[in-house]
């Protein structure tokens, strides 16, 4: 199952609220489902948990049953529909909030209490929401075919302290979050704290992995730098030897040359500790630079 499927399964394990909360959740489902008109209600889902929750939700919210529920024995998408005129009129009056007009609206009158607001958001996510696997990225969205509903949802989320973004995709109006913290808060609020914790853990793993990668890359770069410097120093020493000038150098320079040739793999700090007596890293670096300079003067 996908991460989004896991989230919906977790949401559906939560108990149905009282009648007011159930109506708010059901309205979220209708306004973010596949079709909600005076002629037809259609909700299509691939989530077995959501398919199991839907009939109980509509019974508690409105005392209604679906005219079609799909075959639970058939895997894949299940279609829930209502075509009965009386049922549709009841749903339209409560959830479309504009019995006389063709435009859908959010019924803010039923969302005055925080539990009802969260129930509405939960229903909207179950019907028209998706969330990306946090191992791949951070993106949560709610998509509806109703422009005014999308705008009103954004106003609702802003009032609740969220800062969603909006876009359009084909015939859908999409409200979405890209920040991991906002997604964590949203999932926790609507009833999926386990999924929110999984997202936080994935983010922590990414941060740790990125930190390790940066450290490894930095260490690899330092190793490459050390090897390149050692090669340049050994070439300089060899050039001085072939020119018969190595033995004429000062004891300190000869010691630096001998140590570098004997230990080409060591860093400056390690090499400096082998001097007799030990010297600082900067002192040894100065001696090795002097060897390179002398070799170049003889070219």
PDB file of C-alpha atoms in Angstrom:
ATOM      1  CA  UNK A   1       0.000   0.000   0.000  1.00  0.00           C
ATOM      2  CA  UNK A   2       1.183   3.536  -0.746  1.00  0.00           C
ATOM      3  CA  UNK A   3       1.913   6.106   1.950  1.00  0.00           C
ATOM      4  CA  UNK A   4      -1.282   7.962   1.008  1.00  0.00           C
ATOM      5  CA  UNK A   5      -3.192   4.698   1.355  1.00  0.00           C
ATOM      6  CA  UNK A   6      -1.671   4.144   4.786  1.00  0.00           C
ATOM      7  CA  UNK A   7      -2.737   7.637   5.834  1.00  0.00           C
ATOM      8  CA  UNK A   8      -6.331   7.041   4.720  1.00  0.00           C
ATOM      9  CA  UNK A   9      -6.389   3.679   6.471  1.00  0.00           C
ATOM     10  CA  UNK A  10      -5.225   5.344   9.691  1.00  0.00           C
ATOM     11  CA  UNK A  11      -7.875   8.066   9.368  1.00  0.00           C
ATOM     12  CA  UNK A  12     -10.573   5.437   8.876  1.00  0.00           C
ATOM     13  CA  UNK A  13      -9.559   3.587  12.037  1.00  0.00           C
ATOM     14  CA  UNK A  14     -10.744   6.596  14.030  1.00  0.00           C
ATOM     15  CA  UNK A  15     -14.274   6.423  15.389  1.00  0.00           C
ATOM     16  CA  UNK A  16     -17.054   8.414  13.782  1.00  0.00           C
ATOM     17  CA  UNK A  17     -17.884  11.558  15.723  1.00  0.00           C
ATOM     18  CA  UNK A  18     -21.345  12.659  16.798  1.00  0.00           C
ATOM     19  CA  UNK A  19     -23.984  13.468  14.197  1.00  0.00           C
ATOM     20  CA  UNK A  20     -22.701  17.025  13.635  1.00  0.00           C
ATOM     21  CA  UNK A  21     -19.114  15.827  13.098  1.00  0.00           C
ATOM     22  CA  UNK A  22     -20.345  12.984  10.870  1.00  0.00           C
ATOM     23  CA  UNK A  23     -22.276  15.474   8.724  1.00  0.00           C
ATOM     24  CA  UNK A  24     -19.212  17.717   8.461  1.00  0.00           C
ATOM     25  CA  UNK A  25     -17.023  14.759   7.397  1.00  0.00           C
ATOM     26  CA  UNK A  26     -19.641  13.577   4.897  1.00  0.00           C
ATOM     27  CA  UNK A  27     -19.883  17.073   3.399  1.00  0.00           C
ATOM     28  CA  UNK A  28     -16.123  17.086   2.974  1.00  0.00           C
ATOM     29  CA  UNK A  29     -16.443  13.783   1.127  1.00  0.00           C
ATOM     30  CA  UNK A  30     -19.196  15.109  -1.150  1.00  0.00           C
ATOM     31  CA  UNK A  31     -17.510  18.412  -2.018  1.00  0.00           C
ATOM     32  CA  UNK A  32     -14.177  16.668  -2.715  1.00  0.00           C
ATOM     33  CA  UNK A  33     -15.582  13.493  -4.255  1.00  0.00           C
ATOM     34  CA  UNK A  34     -15.886  12.633  -7.922  1.00  0.00           C
ATOM     35  CA  UNK A  35     -19.388  14.005  -8.533  1.00  0.00           C
ATOM     36  CA  UNK A  36     -21.922  15.983  -6.504  1.00  0.00           C
ATOM     37  CA  UNK A  37     -24.912  17.401  -8.356  1.00  0.00           C
ATOM     38  CA  UNK A  38     -28.700  17.473  -8.142  1.00  0.00           C
ATOM     39  CA  UNK A  39     -28.774  14.372 -10.344  1.00  0.00           C
ATOM     40  CA  UNK A  40     -25.916  12.270  -8.986  1.00  0.00           C
ATOM     41  CA  UNK A  41     -23.539  11.683  -6.103  1.00  0.00           C
ATOM     42  CA  UNK A  42     -20.533   9.535  -6.969  1.00  0.00           C
ATOM     43  CA  UNK A  43     -17.539   8.728  -4.788  1.00  0.00           C
ATOM     44  CA  UNK A  44     -14.817   6.502  -6.226  1.00  0.00           C
ATOM     45  CA  UNK A  45     -12.093   5.065  -4.020  1.00  0.00           C
ATOM     46  CA  UNK A  46      -9.352   2.448  -4.085  1.00  0.00           C
ATOM     47  CA  UNK A  47      -8.998   2.518  -0.303  1.00  0.00           C
ATOM     48  CA  UNK A  48     -10.618  -0.541   1.319  1.00  0.00           C
ATOM     49  CA  UNK A  49     -10.729   1.266   4.660  1.00  0.00           C
ATOM     50  CA  UNK A  50     -12.505   4.296   3.184  1.00  0.00           C
ATOM     51  CA  UNK A  51     -14.904   2.034   1.299  1.00  0.00           C
ATOM     52  CA  UNK A  52     -15.784   0.366   4.592  1.00  0.00           C
ATOM     53  CA  UNK A  53     -16.229   3.693   6.419  1.00  0.00           C
ATOM     54  CA  UNK A  54     -18.417   5.436   3.827  1.00  0.00           C
ATOM     55  CA  UNK A  55     -21.738   3.590   4.361  1.00  0.00           C
ATOM     56  CA  UNK A  56     -21.540   3.940   8.150  1.00  0.00           C
ATOM     57  CA  UNK A  57     -20.634   7.613   7.793  1.00  0.00           C
ATOM     58  CA  UNK A  58     -23.651   8.457   5.624  1.00  0.00           C
ATOM     59  CA  UNK A  59     -26.007   6.444   7.824  1.00  0.00           C
ATOM     60  CA  UNK A  60     -24.898   8.359  10.901  1.00  0.00           C
ATOM     61  CA  UNK A  61     -24.785  11.748   9.175  1.00  0.00           C
ATOM     62  CA  UNK A  62     -28.039  11.639   7.199  1.00  0.00           C
ATOM     63  CA  UNK A  63     -29.722   8.298   7.821  1.00  0.00           C
ATOM     64  CA  UNK A  64     -29.129   7.481   4.138  1.00  0.00           C
ATOM     65  CA  UNK A  65     -27.787   4.479   2.257  1.00  0.00           C
ATOM     66  CA  UNK A  66     -25.996   4.464  -1.077  1.00  0.00           C
ATOM     67  CA  UNK A  67     -27.949   3.279  -4.102  1.00  0.00           C
ATOM     68  CA  UNK A  68     -24.779   1.615  -5.407  1.00  0.00           C
ATOM     69  CA  UNK A  69     -21.813   0.474  -3.334  1.00  0.00           C
ATOM     70  CA  UNK A  70     -19.753  -1.564  -5.763  1.00  0.00           C
ATOM     71  CA  UNK A  71     -18.717  -5.134  -5.138  1.00  0.00           C
ATOM     72  CA  UNK A  72     -16.436  -5.473  -2.081  1.00  0.00           C
ATOM     73  CA  UNK A  73     -15.165  -8.787  -3.429  1.00  0.00           C
ATOM     74  CA  UNK A  74     -13.757  -7.118  -6.543  1.00  0.00           C
ATOM     75  CA  UNK A  75     -10.310  -5.550  -5.992  1.00  0.00           C
ATOM     76  CA  UNK A  76      -9.491  -2.066  -7.236  1.00  0.00           C
ATOM     77  CA  UNK A  77     -11.784   0.933  -7.410  1.00  0.00           C
ATOM     78  CA  UNK A  78     -15.187   0.879  -5.769  1.00  0.00           C
ATOM     79  CA  UNK A  79     -17.958   3.264  -6.788  1.00  0.00           C
ATOM     80  CA  UNK A  80     -20.508   4.598  -4.316  1.00  0.00           C
ATOM     81  CA  UNK A  81     -23.405   6.465  -5.865  1.00  0.00           C
ATOM     82  CA  UNK A  82     -26.777   7.996  -5.032  1.00  0.00           C
ATOM     83  CA  UNK A  83     -29.386   8.757  -7.689  1.00  0.00           C
ATOM     84  CA  UNK A  84     -32.570   8.893  -5.591  1.00  0.00           C
ATOM     85  CA  UNK A  85     -34.029  12.424  -5.894  1.00  0.00           C
ATOM     86  CA  UNK A  86     -35.127  12.729  -2.266  1.00  0.00           C
ATOM     87  CA  UNK A  87     -31.719  11.677  -0.961  1.00  0.00           C
ATOM     88  CA  UNK A  88     -29.964  14.044  -3.335  1.00  0.00           C
ATOM     89  CA  UNK A  89     -32.192  16.964  -2.287  1.00  0.00           C
ATOM     90  CA  UNK A  90     -31.321  16.329   1.359  1.00  0.00           C
ATOM     91  CA  UNK A  91     -27.593  16.173   0.678  1.00  0.00           C
ATOM     92  CA  UNK A  92     -27.677  19.225  -1.567  1.00  0.00           C
ATOM     93  CA  UNK A  93     -29.455  21.333   1.041  1.00  0.00           C
ATOM     94  CA  UNK A  94     -26.996  20.468   3.808  1.00  0.00           C
ATOM     95  CA  UNK A  95     -23.686  20.206   1.953  1.00  0.00           C
ATOM     96  CA  UNK A  96     -23.962  22.382  -1.137  1.00  0.00           C
ATOM     97  CA  UNK A  97     -25.379  25.163   1.096  1.00  0.00           C
ATOM     98  CA  UNK A  98     -27.139  26.867  -1.821  1.00  0.00           C
ATOM     99  CA  UNK A  99     -30.408  25.036  -2.470  1.00  0.00           C
ATOM    100  CA  UNK A 100     -31.528  27.538  -5.117  1.00  0.00           C
ATOM    101  CA  UNK A 101     -28.291  27.967  -7.039  1.00  0.00           C
ATOM    102  CA  UNK A 102     -25.944  25.796  -9.118  1.00  0.00           C
ATOM    103  CA  UNK A 103     -22.791  26.746  -7.217  1.00  0.00           C
ATOM    104  CA  UNK A 104     -21.344  24.679  -4.396  1.00  0.00           C
ATOM    105  CA  UNK A 105     -20.245  26.315  -1.149  1.00  0.00           C
ATOM    106  CA  UNK A 106     -18.845  25.144   2.149  1.00  0.00           C
ATOM    107  CA  UNK A 107     -21.526  25.332   4.841  1.00  0.00           C
ATOM    108  CA  UNK A 108     -19.531  27.269   7.435  1.00  0.00           C
ATOM    109  CA  UNK A 109     -22.535  27.154   9.753  1.00  0.00           C
ATOM    110  CA  UNK A 110     -21.808  23.502  10.483  1.00  0.00           C
ATOM    111  CA  UNK A 111     -18.082  24.148  10.996  1.00  0.00           C
ATOM    112  CA  UNK A 112     -18.227  26.471  13.991  1.00  0.00           C
ATOM    113  CA  UNK A 113     -16.883  23.843  16.400  1.00  0.00           C
ATOM    114  CA  UNK A 114     -13.218  22.724  15.977  1.00  0.00           C
ATOM    115  CA  UNK A 115     -14.100  18.982  15.891  1.00  0.00           C
ATOM    116  CA  UNK A 116     -16.461  19.622  12.979  1.00  0.00           C
ATOM    117  CA  UNK A 117     -13.830  21.630  11.113  1.00  0.00           C
ATOM    118  CA  UNK A 118     -11.335  18.803  11.473  1.00  0.00           C
ATOM    119  CA  UNK A 119     -13.969  16.251  10.480  1.00  0.00           C
ATOM    120  CA  UNK A 120     -14.701  18.241   7.311  1.00  0.00           C
ATOM    121  CA  UNK A 121     -10.987  18.330   6.441  1.00  0.00           C
ATOM    122  CA  UNK A 122     -10.722  14.604   7.111  1.00  0.00           C
ATOM    123  CA  UNK A 123     -13.605  13.893   4.727  1.00  0.00           C
ATOM    124  CA  UNK A 124     -12.106  16.168   2.079  1.00  0.00           C
ATOM    125  CA  UNK A 125      -8.771  14.355   2.331  1.00  0.00           C
ATOM    126  CA  UNK A 126     -10.345  10.894   2.231  1.00  0.00           C
ATOM    127  CA  UNK A 127     -12.252  11.744  -0.951  1.00  0.00           C
ATOM    128  CA  UNK A 128      -9.961  14.144  -2.782  1.00  0.00           C
ATOM    129  CA  UNK A 129      -6.634  14.176  -0.985  1.00  0.00           C
ATOM    130  CA  UNK A 130      -3.215  12.691  -1.561  1.00  0.00           C
ATOM    131  CA  UNK A 131       0.179  12.895   0.105  1.00  0.00           C
ATOM    132  CA  UNK A 132       3.607  12.008  -1.256  1.00  0.00           C
ATOM    133  CA  UNK A 133       5.774   9.343   0.338  1.00  0.00           C
ATOM    134  CA  UNK A 134       8.100  11.367   2.614  1.00  0.00           C
ATOM    135  CA  UNK A 135      11.059   9.319   1.401  1.00  0.00           C
ATOM    136  CA  UNK A 136      10.543  10.987  -1.997  1.00  0.00           C
ATOM    137  CA  UNK A 137       9.400  14.493  -1.065  1.00  0.00           C
ATOM    138  CA  UNK A 138       6.903  16.638   0.808  1.00  0.00           C
ATOM    139  CA  UNK A 139       3.566  17.353  -0.844  1.00  0.00           C
ATOM    140  CA  UNK A 140      -0.025  17.112   0.410  1.00  0.00           C
ATOM    141  CA  UNK A 141      -2.987  18.273  -1.621  1.00  0.00           C
ATOM    142  CA  UNK A 142      -6.778  18.451  -1.657  1.00  0.00           C
ATOM    143  CA  UNK A 143      -8.410  18.573  -5.105  1.00  0.00           C
ATOM    144  CA  UNK A 144     -11.990  19.509  -5.974  1.00  0.00           C
ATOM    145  CA  UNK A 145     -13.860  20.388  -9.164  1.00  0.00           C
ATOM    146  CA  UNK A 146     -15.613  23.292  -7.401  1.00  0.00           C
ATOM    147  CA  UNK A 147     -13.799  26.647  -7.590  1.00  0.00           C
ATOM    148  CA  UNK A 148     -15.684  28.376  -4.774  1.00  0.00           C
ATOM    149  CA  UNK A 149     -15.215  25.401  -2.489  1.00  0.00           C
ATOM    150  CA  UNK A 150     -11.470  25.500  -3.107  1.00  0.00           C
ATOM    151  CA  UNK A 151     -11.315  29.215  -2.314  1.00  0.00           C
ATOM    152  CA  UNK A 152     -13.420  28.794   0.789  1.00  0.00           C
ATOM    153  CA  UNK A 153     -11.269  25.892   1.958  1.00  0.00           C
ATOM    154  CA  UNK A 154      -8.182  28.082   1.682  1.00  0.00           C
ATOM    155  CA  UNK A 155      -9.935  30.747   3.793  1.00  0.00           C
ATOM    156  CA  UNK A 156     -10.819  28.091   6.364  1.00  0.00           C
ATOM    157  CA  UNK A 157      -7.246  26.800   6.526  1.00  0.00           C
ATOM    158  CA  UNK A 158      -5.857  30.320   6.873  1.00  0.00           C
ATOM    159  CA  UNK A 159      -8.242  30.929   9.759  1.00  0.00           C
ATOM    160  CA  UNK A 160      -6.952  27.729  11.380  1.00  0.00           C
ATOM    161  CA  UNK A 161      -3.339  28.917  11.145  1.00  0.00           C
ATOM    162  CA  UNK A 162      -2.216  27.138   7.981  1.00  0.00           C
ATOM    163  CA  UNK A 163      -0.709  28.804   4.908  1.00  0.00           C
ATOM    164  CA  UNK A 164      -1.698  26.655   1.906  1.00  0.00           C
ATOM    165  CA  UNK A 165      -0.962  27.354  -1.737  1.00  0.00           C
ATOM    166  CA  UNK A 166      -3.320  26.996  -4.685  1.00  0.00           C
ATOM    167  CA  UNK A 167      -3.093  25.828  -8.270  1.00  0.00           C
ATOM    168  CA  UNK A 168      -5.253  24.303 -10.995  1.00  0.00           C
ATOM    169  CA  UNK A 169      -4.737  20.963 -12.695  1.00  0.00           C
ATOM    170  CA  UNK A 170      -7.000  20.160 -15.629  1.00  0.00           C
ATOM    171  CA  UNK A 171     -10.548  20.516 -14.249  1.00  0.00           C
ATOM    172  CA  UNK A 172      -9.447  20.429 -10.606  1.00  0.00           C
ATOM    173  CA  UNK A 173      -8.737  23.212  -8.137  1.00  0.00           C
ATOM    174  CA  UNK A 174      -5.929  22.155  -5.846  1.00  0.00           C
ATOM    175  CA  UNK A 175      -5.047  23.382  -2.362  1.00  0.00           C
ATOM    176  CA  UNK A 176      -1.644  22.087  -1.279  1.00  0.00           C
ATOM    177  CA  UNK A 177       1.224  22.184   1.213  1.00  0.00           C
ATOM    178  CA  UNK A 178       4.935  21.769   0.459  1.00  0.00           C
ATOM    179  CA  UNK A 179       6.409  22.378   3.919  1.00  0.00           C
ATOM    180  CA  UNK A 180       6.931  19.204   5.932  1.00  0.00           C
ATOM    181  CA  UNK A 181       5.966  20.929   9.199  1.00  0.00           C
ATOM    182  CA  UNK A 182       2.605  22.028   7.781  1.00  0.00           C
ATOM    183  CA  UNK A 183       1.911  18.509   6.484  1.00  0.00           C
ATOM    184  CA  UNK A 184       2.825  17.009   9.859  1.00  0.00           C
ATOM    185  CA  UNK A 185       0.481  19.417  11.668  1.00  0.00           C
ATOM    186  CA  UNK A 186      -2.343  18.825   9.191  1.00  0.00           C
ATOM    187  CA  UNK A 187      -2.133  15.038   9.384  1.00  0.00           C
ATOM    188  CA  UNK A 188      -1.987  15.101  13.165  1.00  0.00           C
ATOM    189  CA  UNK A 189      -4.991  17.431  13.362  1.00  0.00           C
ATOM    190  CA  UNK A 190      -7.272  15.351  11.117  1.00  0.00           C
ATOM    191  CA  UNK A 191      -6.447  12.103  12.910  1.00  0.00           C
ATOM    192  CA  UNK A 192      -3.282  10.566  11.427  1.00  0.00           C
ATOM    193  CA  UNK A 193      -0.539  11.131  14.052  1.00  0.00           C
ATOM    194  CA  UNK A 194       1.249   7.880  13.163  1.00  0.00           C
ATOM    195  CA  UNK A 195       1.672   9.035   9.560  1.00  0.00           C
ATOM    196  CA  UNK A 196       2.841  12.431  10.801  1.00  0.00           C
ATOM    197  CA  UNK A 197       5.462  10.722  12.992  1.00  0.00           C
ATOM    198  CA  UNK A 198       6.591   8.625  10.013  1.00  0.00           C
ATOM    199  CA  UNK A 199       7.050  11.830   8.044  1.00  0.00           C
ATOM    200  CA  UNK A 200       9.096  13.356  10.880  1.00  0.00           C
ATOM    201  CA  UNK A 201      11.262  10.237  11.103  1.00  0.00           C
ATOM    202  CA  UNK A 202      11.844  10.254   7.342  1.00  0.00           C
ATOM    203  CA  UNK A 203      12.871  13.902   7.517  1.00  0.00           C
ATOM    204  CA  UNK A 204      15.280  13.185  10.394  1.00  0.00           C
ATOM    205  CA  UNK A 205      16.818  10.295   8.438  1.00  0.00           C
ATOM    206  CA  UNK A 206      17.279  12.546   5.416  1.00  0.00           C
ATOM    207  CA  UNK A 207      18.986  15.201   7.512  1.00  0.00           C
ATOM    208  CA  UNK A 208      21.268  12.588   9.079  1.00  0.00           C
ATOM    209  CA  UNK A 209      22.041  11.007   5.712  1.00  0.00           C
ATOM    210  CA  UNK A 210      22.779  14.376   4.141  1.00  0.00           C
ATOM    211  CA  UNK A 211      25.054  15.270   7.038  1.00  0.00           C
ATOM    212  CA  UNK A 212      26.960  12.007   6.690  1.00  0.00           C
ATOM    213  CA  UNK A 213      27.257  12.479   2.921  1.00  0.00           C
ATOM    214  CA  UNK A 214      28.587  15.996   3.362  1.00  0.00           C
ATOM    215  CA  UNK A 215      31.119  14.764   5.903  1.00  0.00           C
ATOM    216  CA  UNK A 216      32.216  11.895   3.667  1.00  0.00           C
ATOM    217  CA  UNK A 217      32.505  14.197   0.663  1.00  0.00           C
ATOM    218  CA  UNK A 218      34.510  16.679   2.706  1.00  0.00           C
ATOM    219  CA  UNK A 219      36.837  13.958   3.980  1.00  0.00           C
ATOM    220  CA  UNK A 220      37.240  12.571   0.458  1.00  0.00           C
ATOM    221  CA  UNK A 221      38.094  16.031  -0.830  1.00  0.00           C
ATOM    222  CA  UNK A 222      40.659  16.453   1.948  1.00  0.00           C
ATOM    223  CA  UNK A 223      42.206  13.074   1.109  1.00  0.00           C
ATOM    224  CA  UNK A 224      42.451  14.034  -2.561  1.00  0.00           C
ATOM    225  CA  UNK A 225      44.019  17.329  -1.594  1.00  0.00           C
ATOM    226  CA  UNK A 226      46.548  15.568   0.656  1.00  0.00           C
ATOM    227  CA  UNK A 227      47.474  13.058  -2.060  1.00  0.00           C
ATOM    228  CA  UNK A 228      47.913  15.776  -4.695  1.00  0.00           C
ATOM    229  CA  UNK A 229      50.104  17.839  -2.366  1.00  0.00           C
ATOM    230  CA  UNK A 230      52.215  14.803  -1.435  1.00  0.00           C
ATOM    231  CA  UNK A 231      52.776  13.959  -5.102  1.00  0.00           C
ATOM    232  CA  UNK A 232      53.892  17.506  -5.854  1.00  0.00           C
ATOM    233  CA  UNK A 233      56.256  17.453  -2.880  1.00  0.00           C
ATOM    234  CA  UNK A 234      57.783  14.096  -3.866  1.00  0.00           C
ATOM    235  CA  UNK A 235      58.343  15.294  -7.419  1.00  0.00           C
ATOM    236  CA  UNK A 236      60.154  18.332  -6.053  1.00  0.00           C
ATOM    237  CA  UNK A 237      62.318  16.153  -3.814  1.00  0.00           C
ATOM    238  CA  UNK A 238      63.166  13.841  -6.706  1.00  0.00           C
ATOM    239  CA  UNK A 239      64.086  16.821  -8.875  1.00  0.00           C
ATOM    240  CA  UNK A 240      66.425  18.129  -6.175  1.00  0.00           C
ATOM    241  CA  UNK A 241      68.033  14.703  -5.816  1.00  0.00           C
ATOM    242  CA  UNK A 242      68.601  14.335  -9.573  1.00  0.00           C
ATOM    243  CA  UNK A 243      70.160  17.811  -9.618  1.00  0.00           C
ATOM    244  CA  UNK A 244      72.551  16.818  -6.798  1.00  0.00           C
ATOM    245  CA  UNK A 245      71.184  19.549  -4.571  1.00  0.00           C
ATOM    246  CA  UNK A 246      69.341  17.491  -1.942  1.00  0.00           C
ATOM    247  CA  UNK A 247      72.376  16.815   0.275  1.00  0.00           C
ATOM    248  CA  UNK A 248      73.286  20.507   0.248  1.00  0.00           C
ATOM    249  CA  UNK A 249      70.023  21.504   1.905  1.00  0.00           C
ATOM    250  CA  UNK A 250      69.716  22.475   5.571  1.00  0.00           C
ATOM    251  CA  UNK A 251      69.117  19.637   8.060  1.00  0.00           C
ATOM    252  CA  UNK A 252      65.494  20.736   8.585  1.00  0.00           C
ATOM    253  CA  UNK A 253      64.743  20.644   4.868  1.00  0.00           C
ATOM    254  CA  UNK A 254      66.479  17.278   4.458  1.00  0.00           C
ATOM    255  CA  UNK A 255      64.450  15.865   7.348  1.00  0.00           C
ATOM    256  CA  UNK A 256      61.210  17.124   5.762  1.00  0.00           C
ATOM    257  CA  UNK A 257      62.216  15.529   2.432  1.00  0.00           C
ATOM    258  CA  UNK A 258      63.090  12.202   4.058  1.00  0.00           C
ATOM    259  CA  UNK A 259      59.833  12.028   6.019  1.00  0.00           C
ATOM    260  CA  UNK A 260      57.688  12.862   2.991  1.00  0.00           C
ATOM    261  CA  UNK A 261      59.364  10.199   0.863  1.00  0.00           C
ATOM    262  CA  UNK A 262      59.087   7.630   3.638  1.00  0.00           C
ATOM    263  CA  UNK A 263      55.435   8.405   4.414  1.00  0.00           C
ATOM    264  CA  UNK A 264      53.639   9.625   1.265  1.00  0.00           C
ATOM    265  CA  UNK A 265      50.198   8.730   2.691  1.00  0.00           C
ATOM    266  CA  UNK A 266      50.388  10.839   5.862  1.00  0.00           C
ATOM    267  CA  UNK A 267      48.801  14.239   6.354  1.00  0.00           C
ATOM    268  CA  UNK A 268      50.840  17.286   7.301  1.00  0.00           C
ATOM    269  CA  UNK A 269      49.779  17.022  10.948  1.00  0.00           C
ATOM    270  CA  UNK A 270      50.806  13.364  11.116  1.00  0.00           C
ATOM    271  CA  UNK A 271      54.087  14.064   9.376  1.00  0.00           C
ATOM    272  CA  UNK A 272      54.865  17.016  11.642  1.00  0.00           C
ATOM    273  CA  UNK A 273      54.519  14.745  14.688  1.00  0.00           C
ATOM    274  CA  UNK A 274      57.307  12.504  13.307  1.00  0.00           C
ATOM    275  CA  UNK A 275      59.865  15.298  13.185  1.00  0.00           C
ATOM    276  CA  UNK A 276      62.641  15.294  15.755  1.00  0.00           C
ATOM    277  CA  UNK A 277      61.701  17.238  17.720  1.00  0.00           C
ATOM    278  CA  UNK A 278      58.015  17.435  16.603  1.00  0.00           C
ATOM    279  CA  UNK A 279      57.039  20.667  14.879  1.00  0.00           C
ATOM    280  CA  UNK A 280      53.781  22.391  14.105  1.00  0.00           C
ATOM    281  CA  UNK A 281      51.784  21.666  10.992  1.00  0.00           C
ATOM    282  CA  UNK A 282      52.432  25.176   9.667  1.00  0.00           C
ATOM    283  CA  UNK A 283      56.198  24.821  10.198  1.00  0.00           C
ATOM    284  CA  UNK A 284      56.359  21.585   8.214  1.00  0.00           C
ATOM    285  CA  UNK A 285      54.119  23.066   5.509  1.00  0.00           C
ATOM    286  CA  UNK A 286      56.574  25.951   5.175  1.00  0.00           C
ATOM    287  CA  UNK A 287      59.528  23.546   4.767  1.00  0.00           C
ATOM    288  CA  UNK A 288      57.762  21.488   2.101  1.00  0.00           C
ATOM    289  CA  UNK A 289      56.766  24.621   0.186  1.00  0.00           C
ATOM    290  CA  UNK A 290      60.415  25.664   0.354  1.00  0.00           C
ATOM    291  CA  UNK A 291      61.442  22.329  -1.232  1.00  0.00           C
ATOM    292  CA  UNK A 292      59.013  22.928  -4.098  1.00  0.00           C
ATOM    293  CA  UNK A 293      60.265  26.487  -4.549  1.00  0.00           C
ATOM    294  CA  UNK A 294      63.924  25.353  -4.660  1.00  0.00           C
ATOM    295  CA  UNK A 295      63.148  22.649  -7.221  1.00  0.00           C
ATOM    296  CA  UNK A 296      61.448  25.199  -9.468  1.00  0.00           C
ATOM    297  CA  UNK A 297      64.377  27.587  -9.215  1.00  0.00           C
ATOM    298  CA  UNK A 298      66.621  24.935 -10.618  1.00  0.00           C
ATOM    299  CA  UNK A 299      64.494  24.361 -13.738  1.00  0.00           C
TER     300      UNK A 299
END
